[in-house]
Amino acid sequence: MRRFWSLTAVFLTITAIIALGFYHAAANVRAQGNSNTYLPYISKAIPPTPTPIPTPQPNGLANGSFEEGWTDMPPAPGNLINQKPNGWDYFWVEIGQPLFDSTDLSGGVPESIHKLANQLPPDEQPGGPKALILDGTAVYKIFHFGAPFGGELNQTVENLPPGSVWKLTVPIQVHLHGDPDAYGAESSVWVNGEGGWINGFVMGDRQWYRHERIFVVPADGKAFIQVRVKSKWFRSKDFFIDDLRLEQVEGLQFERAVRTGLKD
């Protein structure tokens, strides 16, 4: 009787081994599809390595896209209320005074305000074919319906590492309204007193022109940023300014800029 149970146990063990072999063989046949080679056995799925997302370079400017509100300035002639963006100083050229370094004189106070996305037509809103906002939901506008004018935004950036290299980018769009004079409207960007003017024809009518200035931080660690616009004739002009950025760059970029004159 003991021998009978021993033989039975051996028979059941052999049967189990054969059945397990058939099971694995069938699984491999299903896995291979039309291939003549069995697929390897995979114990577990390995998650894919995510693609790293570049970290945006921090902006060294305060309120570079005019999203952080403003302060209403005291009434100008004609009870005009202009808006000074938070983080910036703003002034216009007084009537009768020279338009910055020009002999042309100011004939009016420009209107200087924030235009919000919901105040613009759909094609001028962010992402539209004629977008007047490059970043966020606001753009700064300086304009006059029919008099010569000048306006300036400025900001002092402090605590920059002396000797470090930075790039200032200032996109400006001008609407010339058919002015035939290339110098009827101009814009400029200055860093610590270094800069220059770009005329309206170089900027292009209703196009974004990006001023770029690359500079080395002086020993005091400061950068005095000035953004200026002016119109010299008695006709309408509109300037739009948005998405200003101050970013640290590599020395090689500065060397390349030196060879090209550090100009826009």
mmCIF file of C-alpha atoms in Angstrom:
data_model
loop_
_atom_site.group_PDB
_atom_site.id
_atom_site.type_symbol
_atom_site.label_atom_id
_atom_site.label_comp_id
_atom_site.label_asym_id
_atom_site.label_seq_id
_atom_site.Cartn_x
_atom_site.Cartn_y
_atom_site.Cartn_z
ATOM 1 C CA MET A 1 0.000 0.000 0.000
ATOM 2 C CA ARG A 2 2.871 2.354 0.850
ATOM 3 C CA ARG A 3 4.425 1.632 -2.577
ATOM 4 C CA PHE A 4 1.109 2.507 -4.281
ATOM 5 C CA TRP A 5 0.979 5.973 -2.699
ATOM 6 C CA SER A 6 4.635 6.604 -3.562
ATOM 7 C CA LEU A 7 4.008 5.792 -7.221
ATOM 8 C CA THR A 8 0.903 7.991 -7.176
ATOM 9 C CA ALA A 9 2.869 10.957 -5.803
ATOM 10 C CA VAL A 10 5.570 10.526 -8.458
ATOM 11 C CA PHE A 11 2.912 10.357 -11.199
ATOM 12 C CA LEU A 12 1.202 13.553 -9.998
ATOM 13 C CA THR A 13 4.505 15.427 -9.798
ATOM 14 C CA ILE A 14 5.460 14.444 -13.354
ATOM 15 C CA THR A 15 1.968 15.406 -14.598
ATOM 16 C CA ALA A 16 2.238 18.878 -12.975
ATOM 17 C CA ILE A 17 5.670 19.516 -14.529
ATOM 18 C CA ILE A 18 4.413 18.567 -18.010
ATOM 19 C CA ALA A 19 1.309 20.761 -17.645
ATOM 20 C CA LEU A 20 3.396 23.750 -16.505
ATOM 21 C CA GLY A 21 5.670 23.296 -19.516
ATOM 22 C CA PHE A 22 2.738 23.345 -21.901
ATOM 23 C CA TYR A 23 1.383 26.498 -20.211
ATOM 24 C CA HIS A 24 4.624 28.444 -20.686
ATOM 25 C CA ALA A 25 4.979 27.223 -24.259
ATOM 26 C CA ALA A 26 1.454 28.381 -25.074
ATOM 27 C CA ALA A 27 2.108 31.764 -23.494
ATOM 28 C CA ASN A 28 5.240 32.234 -25.586
ATOM 29 C CA VAL A 29 3.403 31.295 -28.763
ATOM 30 C CA ARG A 30 0.713 33.917 -28.047
ATOM 31 C CA ALA A 31 3.333 36.564 -27.321
ATOM 32 C CA GLN A 32 5.424 36.029 -30.427
ATOM 33 C CA GLY A 33 2.617 36.827 -32.916
ATOM 34 C CA ASN A 34 4.020 36.354 -36.434
ATOM 35 C CA SER A 35 7.634 36.299 -35.220
ATOM 36 C CA ASN A 36 9.712 33.103 -35.215
ATOM 37 C CA THR A 37 11.488 34.099 -32.005
ATOM 38 C CA TYR A 38 9.939 33.935 -28.545
ATOM 39 C CA LEU A 39 9.695 37.240 -26.669
ATOM 40 C CA PRO A 40 11.754 37.470 -23.472
ATOM 41 C CA TYR A 41 10.030 37.169 -20.164
ATOM 42 C CA ILE A 42 9.599 40.593 -18.479
ATOM 43 C CA SER A 43 9.183 40.614 -14.768
ATOM 44 C CA LYS A 44 7.927 44.232 -14.460
ATOM 45 C CA ALA A 45 7.495 47.429 -16.506
ATOM 46 C CA ILE A 46 10.211 50.094 -16.171
ATOM 47 C CA PRO A 47 8.768 53.649 -16.232
ATOM 48 C CA PRO A 48 10.279 55.940 -18.907
ATOM 49 C CA THR A 49 12.704 58.625 -17.788
ATOM 50 C CA PRO A 50 10.913 62.007 -18.005
ATOM 51 C CA THR A 51 12.431 64.657 -20.275
ATOM 52 C CA PRO A 52 13.827 67.444 -18.086
ATOM 53 C CA ILE A 53 12.075 70.808 -18.512
ATOM 54 C CA PRO A 54 14.520 73.744 -18.787
ATOM 55 C CA THR A 55 14.287 76.148 -15.883
ATOM 56 C CA PRO A 56 13.347 79.642 -17.117
ATOM 57 C CA GLN A 57 16.036 82.248 -16.572
ATOM 58 C CA PRO A 58 14.826 84.597 -13.814
ATOM 59 C CA ASN A 59 14.033 88.147 -14.910
ATOM 60 C CA GLY A 60 16.205 90.749 -13.216
ATOM 61 C CA LEU A 61 13.646 93.498 -13.812
ATOM 62 C CA ALA A 62 10.734 94.358 -11.568
ATOM 63 C CA ASN A 63 7.356 94.136 -13.299
ATOM 64 C CA GLY A 64 8.880 93.505 -16.716
ATOM 65 C CA SER A 65 5.543 92.550 -18.284
ATOM 66 C CA PHE A 66 3.382 95.176 -16.515
ATOM 67 C CA GLU A 67 1.267 92.582 -14.716
ATOM 68 C CA GLU A 68 1.832 93.964 -11.213
ATOM 69 C CA GLY A 69 -0.436 96.983 -11.247
ATOM 70 C CA TRP A 70 0.166 100.709 -11.410
ATOM 71 C CA THR A 71 -0.214 104.046 -9.644
ATOM 72 C CA ASP A 72 -2.268 106.890 -11.109
ATOM 73 C CA MET A 73 -0.103 109.975 -11.589
ATOM 74 C CA PRO A 74 -1.208 113.541 -10.752
ATOM 75 C CA PRO A 75 -3.384 115.093 -13.471
ATOM 76 C CA ALA A 76 -1.484 116.408 -16.475
ATOM 77 C CA PRO A 77 -2.667 119.327 -18.616
ATOM 78 C CA GLY A 78 -6.185 118.608 -19.786
ATOM 79 C CA ASN A 79 -6.838 116.514 -16.637
ATOM 80 C CA LEU A 80 -5.106 113.556 -18.246
ATOM 81 C CA ILE A 81 -4.449 110.755 -15.730
ATOM 82 C CA ASN A 82 -1.409 108.681 -16.699
ATOM 83 C CA GLN A 83 -0.395 105.385 -15.113
ATOM 84 C CA LYS A 84 3.029 104.656 -13.642
ATOM 85 C CA PRO A 85 3.716 100.896 -13.649
ATOM 86 C CA ASN A 86 4.716 99.529 -10.251
ATOM 87 C CA GLY A 87 8.476 99.026 -10.084
ATOM 88 C CA TRP A 88 9.125 101.743 -12.677
ATOM 89 C CA ASP A 89 9.461 105.513 -12.797
ATOM 90 C CA TYR A 90 7.785 107.315 -15.670
ATOM 91 C CA PHE A 91 7.897 110.854 -17.012
ATOM 92 C CA TRP A 92 6.965 112.686 -20.186
ATOM 93 C CA VAL A 93 8.741 115.595 -21.863
ATOM 94 C CA GLU A 94 7.036 118.809 -20.810
ATOM 95 C CA ILE A 95 5.388 120.896 -23.517
ATOM 96 C CA GLY A 96 7.908 123.233 -25.174
ATOM 97 C CA GLN A 97 10.939 121.214 -24.039
ATOM 98 C CA PRO A 98 13.354 119.363 -26.391
ATOM 99 C CA LEU A 99 12.493 115.739 -27.184
ATOM 100 C CA PHE A 100 15.453 114.288 -25.306
ATOM 101 C CA ASP A 101 18.617 114.864 -27.383
ATOM 102 C CA SER A 102 16.744 116.459 -30.305
ATOM 103 C CA THR A 103 16.061 120.058 -31.291
ATOM 104 C CA ASP A 104 12.419 119.103 -31.886
ATOM 105 C CA LEU A 105 10.094 120.308 -29.140
ATOM 106 C CA SER A 106 7.265 118.573 -27.327
ATOM 107 C CA GLY A 107 3.810 119.803 -28.272
ATOM 108 C CA GLY A 108 1.660 117.706 -25.970
ATOM 109 C CA VAL A 109 1.502 115.291 -23.047
ATOM 110 C CA PRO A 110 1.193 111.689 -24.234
ATOM 111 C CA GLU A 111 -1.408 109.375 -22.783
ATOM 112 C CA SER A 112 0.396 106.527 -20.996
ATOM 113 C CA ILE A 113 -1.726 103.628 -19.787
ATOM 114 C CA HIS A 114 -2.008 99.866 -19.427
ATOM 115 C CA LYS A 115 -4.098 98.123 -22.077
ATOM 116 C CA LEU A 116 -5.578 94.859 -20.810
ATOM 117 C CA ALA A 117 -6.294 91.834 -22.982
ATOM 118 C CA ASN A 118 -10.067 92.117 -22.605
ATOM 119 C CA GLN A 119 -9.890 95.704 -23.897
ATOM 120 C CA LEU A 120 -8.375 94.644 -27.221
ATOM 121 C CA PRO A 121 -9.953 93.112 -30.341
ATOM 122 C CA PRO A 122 -9.512 89.304 -30.549
ATOM 123 C CA ASP A 123 -6.756 89.520 -33.194
ATOM 124 C CA GLU A 124 -4.724 91.836 -30.910
ATOM 125 C CA GLN A 125 -5.076 89.686 -27.797
ATOM 126 C CA PRO A 126 -2.299 87.261 -26.732
ATOM 127 C CA GLY A 127 -1.767 84.620 -29.415
ATOM 128 C CA GLY A 128 -3.614 86.601 -32.091
ATOM 129 C CA PRO A 129 -2.083 87.421 -35.492
ATOM 130 C CA LYS A 130 -1.680 91.092 -34.474
ATOM 131 C CA ALA A 131 -0.950 90.479 -30.793
ATOM 132 C CA LEU A 132 -0.155 93.617 -28.820
ATOM 133 C CA ILE A 133 0.577 91.613 -25.659
ATOM 134 C CA LEU A 134 3.630 89.355 -25.619
ATOM 135 C CA ASP A 135 3.411 88.104 -22.045
ATOM 136 C CA GLY A 136 0.589 88.003 -19.516
ATOM 137 C CA THR A 137 -2.555 90.075 -19.932
ATOM 138 C CA ALA A 138 -1.291 93.685 -20.114
ATOM 139 C CA VAL A 139 0.801 95.934 -22.347
ATOM 140 C CA TYR A 140 2.022 99.489 -21.690
ATOM 141 C CA LYS A 141 0.923 102.053 -24.286
ATOM 142 C CA ILE A 142 2.301 105.577 -24.845
ATOM 143 C CA PHE A 143 0.495 107.630 -27.507
ATOM 144 C CA HIS A 144 -0.888 110.966 -28.665
ATOM 145 C CA PHE A 145 -3.574 111.683 -31.243
ATOM 146 C CA GLY A 146 -1.758 114.612 -32.892
ATOM 147 C CA ALA A 147 1.172 116.367 -31.189
ATOM 148 C CA PRO A 148 4.938 115.824 -30.802
ATOM 149 C CA PHE A 149 5.676 113.993 -27.538
ATOM 150 C CA GLY A 150 8.265 112.026 -25.606
ATOM 151 C CA GLY A 151 8.044 109.561 -22.735
ATOM 152 C CA GLU A 152 10.454 107.517 -20.632
ATOM 153 C CA LEU A 153 10.210 104.460 -18.383
ATOM 154 C CA ASN A 154 13.202 103.850 -16.139
ATOM 155 C CA GLN A 155 14.274 101.494 -13.380
ATOM 156 C CA THR A 156 17.433 100.981 -11.333
ATOM 157 C CA VAL A 157 18.430 97.353 -10.772
ATOM 158 C CA GLU A 158 20.752 96.854 -7.800
ATOM 159 C CA ASN A 159 22.871 94.119 -6.216
ATOM 160 C CA LEU A 160 24.088 92.651 -9.498
ATOM 161 C CA PRO A 161 27.494 90.908 -9.252
ATOM 162 C CA PRO A 162 30.142 93.418 -10.366
ATOM 163 C CA GLY A 163 31.831 92.264 -13.569
ATOM 164 C CA SER A 164 28.972 89.919 -14.540
ATOM 165 C CA VAL A 165 27.472 90.118 -18.034
ATOM 166 C CA TRP A 166 23.767 90.776 -18.634
ATOM 167 C CA LYS A 167 21.437 91.212 -21.588
ATOM 168 C CA LEU A 168 18.484 93.594 -21.610
ATOM 169 C CA THR A 169 15.695 92.865 -24.122
ATOM 170 C CA VAL A 170 12.962 95.442 -24.723
ATOM 171 C CA PRO A 171 10.265 94.709 -27.356
ATOM 172 C CA ILE A 172 8.569 97.866 -28.695
ATOM 173 C CA GLN A 173 5.930 98.201 -31.406
ATOM 174 C CA VAL A 174 5.091 101.499 -33.126
ATOM 175 C CA HIS A 175 2.035 102.426 -35.175
ATOM 176 C CA LEU A 176 3.190 105.084 -37.645
ATOM 177 C CA HIS A 177 -0.229 105.955 -39.091
ATOM 178 C CA GLY A 178 1.247 106.656 -42.509
ATOM 179 C CA ASP A 179 4.030 109.013 -41.424
ATOM 180 C CA PRO A 180 6.412 109.330 -44.433
ATOM 181 C CA ASP A 181 9.351 110.479 -42.264
ATOM 182 C CA ALA A 182 11.616 107.657 -41.072
ATOM 183 C CA TYR A 183 12.566 109.785 -38.057
ATOM 184 C CA GLY A 184 9.027 110.902 -37.288
ATOM 185 C CA ALA A 185 8.942 108.240 -34.545
ATOM 186 C CA GLU A 186 11.902 106.740 -32.685
ATOM 187 C CA SER A 187 12.597 104.501 -29.704
ATOM 188 C CA SER A 188 15.695 103.797 -27.650
ATOM 189 C CA VAL A 189 17.040 101.711 -24.756
ATOM 190 C CA TRP A 190 19.871 102.774 -22.458
ATOM 191 C CA VAL A 191 21.875 101.028 -19.729
ATOM 192 C CA ASN A 192 24.005 103.215 -17.461
ATOM 193 C CA GLY A 193 23.972 105.975 -20.070
ATOM 194 C CA GLU A 194 24.906 103.755 -23.026
ATOM 195 C CA GLY A 195 22.378 103.303 -25.806
ATOM 196 C CA GLY A 196 20.975 104.766 -29.000
ATOM 197 C CA TRP A 197 17.908 105.540 -31.076
ATOM 198 C CA ILE A 198 16.180 103.364 -33.694
ATOM 199 C CA ASN A 199 13.947 105.106 -36.241
ATOM 200 C CA GLY A 200 10.416 104.075 -37.106
ATOM 201 C CA PHE A 201 11.246 102.605 -40.503
ATOM 202 C CA VAL A 202 13.859 100.280 -38.960
ATOM 203 C CA MET A 203 11.381 99.287 -36.268
ATOM 204 C CA GLY A 204 8.720 98.618 -38.890
ATOM 205 C CA ASP A 205 5.090 99.699 -38.748
ATOM 206 C CA ARG A 206 2.938 97.523 -36.446
ATOM 207 C CA GLN A 207 5.744 95.034 -35.829
ATOM 208 C CA TRP A 208 7.623 94.076 -32.687
ATOM 209 C CA TYR A 209 11.168 95.431 -32.682
ATOM 210 C CA ARG A 210 13.384 93.937 -29.976
ATOM 211 C CA HIS A 211 16.023 96.242 -28.586
ATOM 212 C CA GLU A 212 18.937 94.309 -27.062
ATOM 213 C CA ARG A 213 21.753 95.689 -24.925
ATOM 214 C CA ILE A 214 24.553 93.516 -23.508
ATOM 215 C CA PHE A 215 26.616 95.094 -20.751
ATOM 216 C CA VAL A 216 29.066 94.463 -17.928
ATOM 217 C CA VAL A 217 27.904 95.391 -14.434
ATOM 218 C CA PRO A 218 30.046 98.170 -12.911
ATOM 219 C CA ALA A 219 31.677 98.049 -9.499
ATOM 220 C CA ASP A 220 28.615 99.452 -7.712
ATOM 221 C CA GLY A 221 26.473 96.515 -8.905
ATOM 222 C CA LYS A 222 23.819 98.783 -10.458
ATOM 223 C CA ALA A 223 22.155 99.009 -13.857
ATOM 224 C CA PHE A 224 20.120 102.125 -14.662
ATOM 225 C CA ILE A 225 17.603 101.096 -17.344
ATOM 226 C CA GLN A 226 15.909 103.709 -19.559
ATOM 227 C CA VAL A 227 13.299 103.063 -22.258
ATOM 228 C CA ARG A 228 12.452 106.126 -24.347
ATOM 229 C CA VAL A 229 10.017 106.858 -27.181
ATOM 230 C CA LYS A 230 9.330 110.051 -29.116
ATOM 231 C CA SER A 231 7.290 111.422 -32.008
ATOM 232 C CA LYS A 232 8.220 114.767 -33.565
ATOM 233 C CA TRP A 233 5.310 115.670 -35.844
ATOM 234 C CA PHE A 234 1.744 116.833 -35.252
ATOM 235 C CA ARG A 235 0.225 113.490 -36.166
ATOM 236 C CA SER A 236 -0.921 110.385 -34.329
ATOM 237 C CA LYS A 237 1.616 107.821 -33.024
ATOM 238 C CA ASP A 238 1.220 104.784 -30.766
ATOM 239 C CA PHE A 239 3.984 102.893 -28.942
ATOM 240 C CA PHE A 240 3.406 99.525 -27.232
ATOM 241 C CA ILE A 241 5.958 98.064 -24.790
ATOM 242 C CA ASP A 242 5.853 94.593 -23.220
ATOM 243 C CA ASP A 243 7.839 91.578 -21.957
ATOM 244 C CA LEU A 244 11.034 93.400 -20.930
ATOM 245 C CA ARG A 245 13.734 91.035 -19.674
ATOM 246 C CA LEU A 246 17.084 91.349 -17.941
ATOM 247 C CA GLU A 247 19.035 88.061 -17.959
ATOM 248 C CA GLN A 248 22.568 87.067 -17.064
ATOM 249 C CA VAL A 249 24.532 85.695 -20.021
ATOM 250 C CA GLU A 250 27.844 83.987 -20.645
ATOM 251 C CA GLY A 251 30.995 85.964 -21.297
ATOM 252 C CA LEU A 252 31.238 84.569 -24.826
ATOM 253 C CA GLN A 253 28.034 86.364 -25.754
ATOM 254 C CA PHE A 254 29.519 89.605 -24.478
ATOM 255 C CA GLU A 255 32.704 89.129 -26.490
ATOM 256 C CA ARG A 256 30.611 88.529 -29.600
ATOM 257 C CA ALA A 257 28.597 91.660 -28.861
ATOM 258 C CA VAL A 258 31.761 93.733 -28.428
ATOM 259 C CA ARG A 259 32.858 92.768 -31.918
ATOM 260 C CA THR A 260 29.508 93.985 -33.311
ATOM 261 C CA GLY A 261 29.518 97.214 -31.313
ATOM 262 C CA LEU A 262 26.987 96.322 -28.586
ATOM 263 C CA LYS A 263 24.269 97.785 -30.778
ATOM 264 C CA ASP A 264 20.652 96.739 -31.328
#
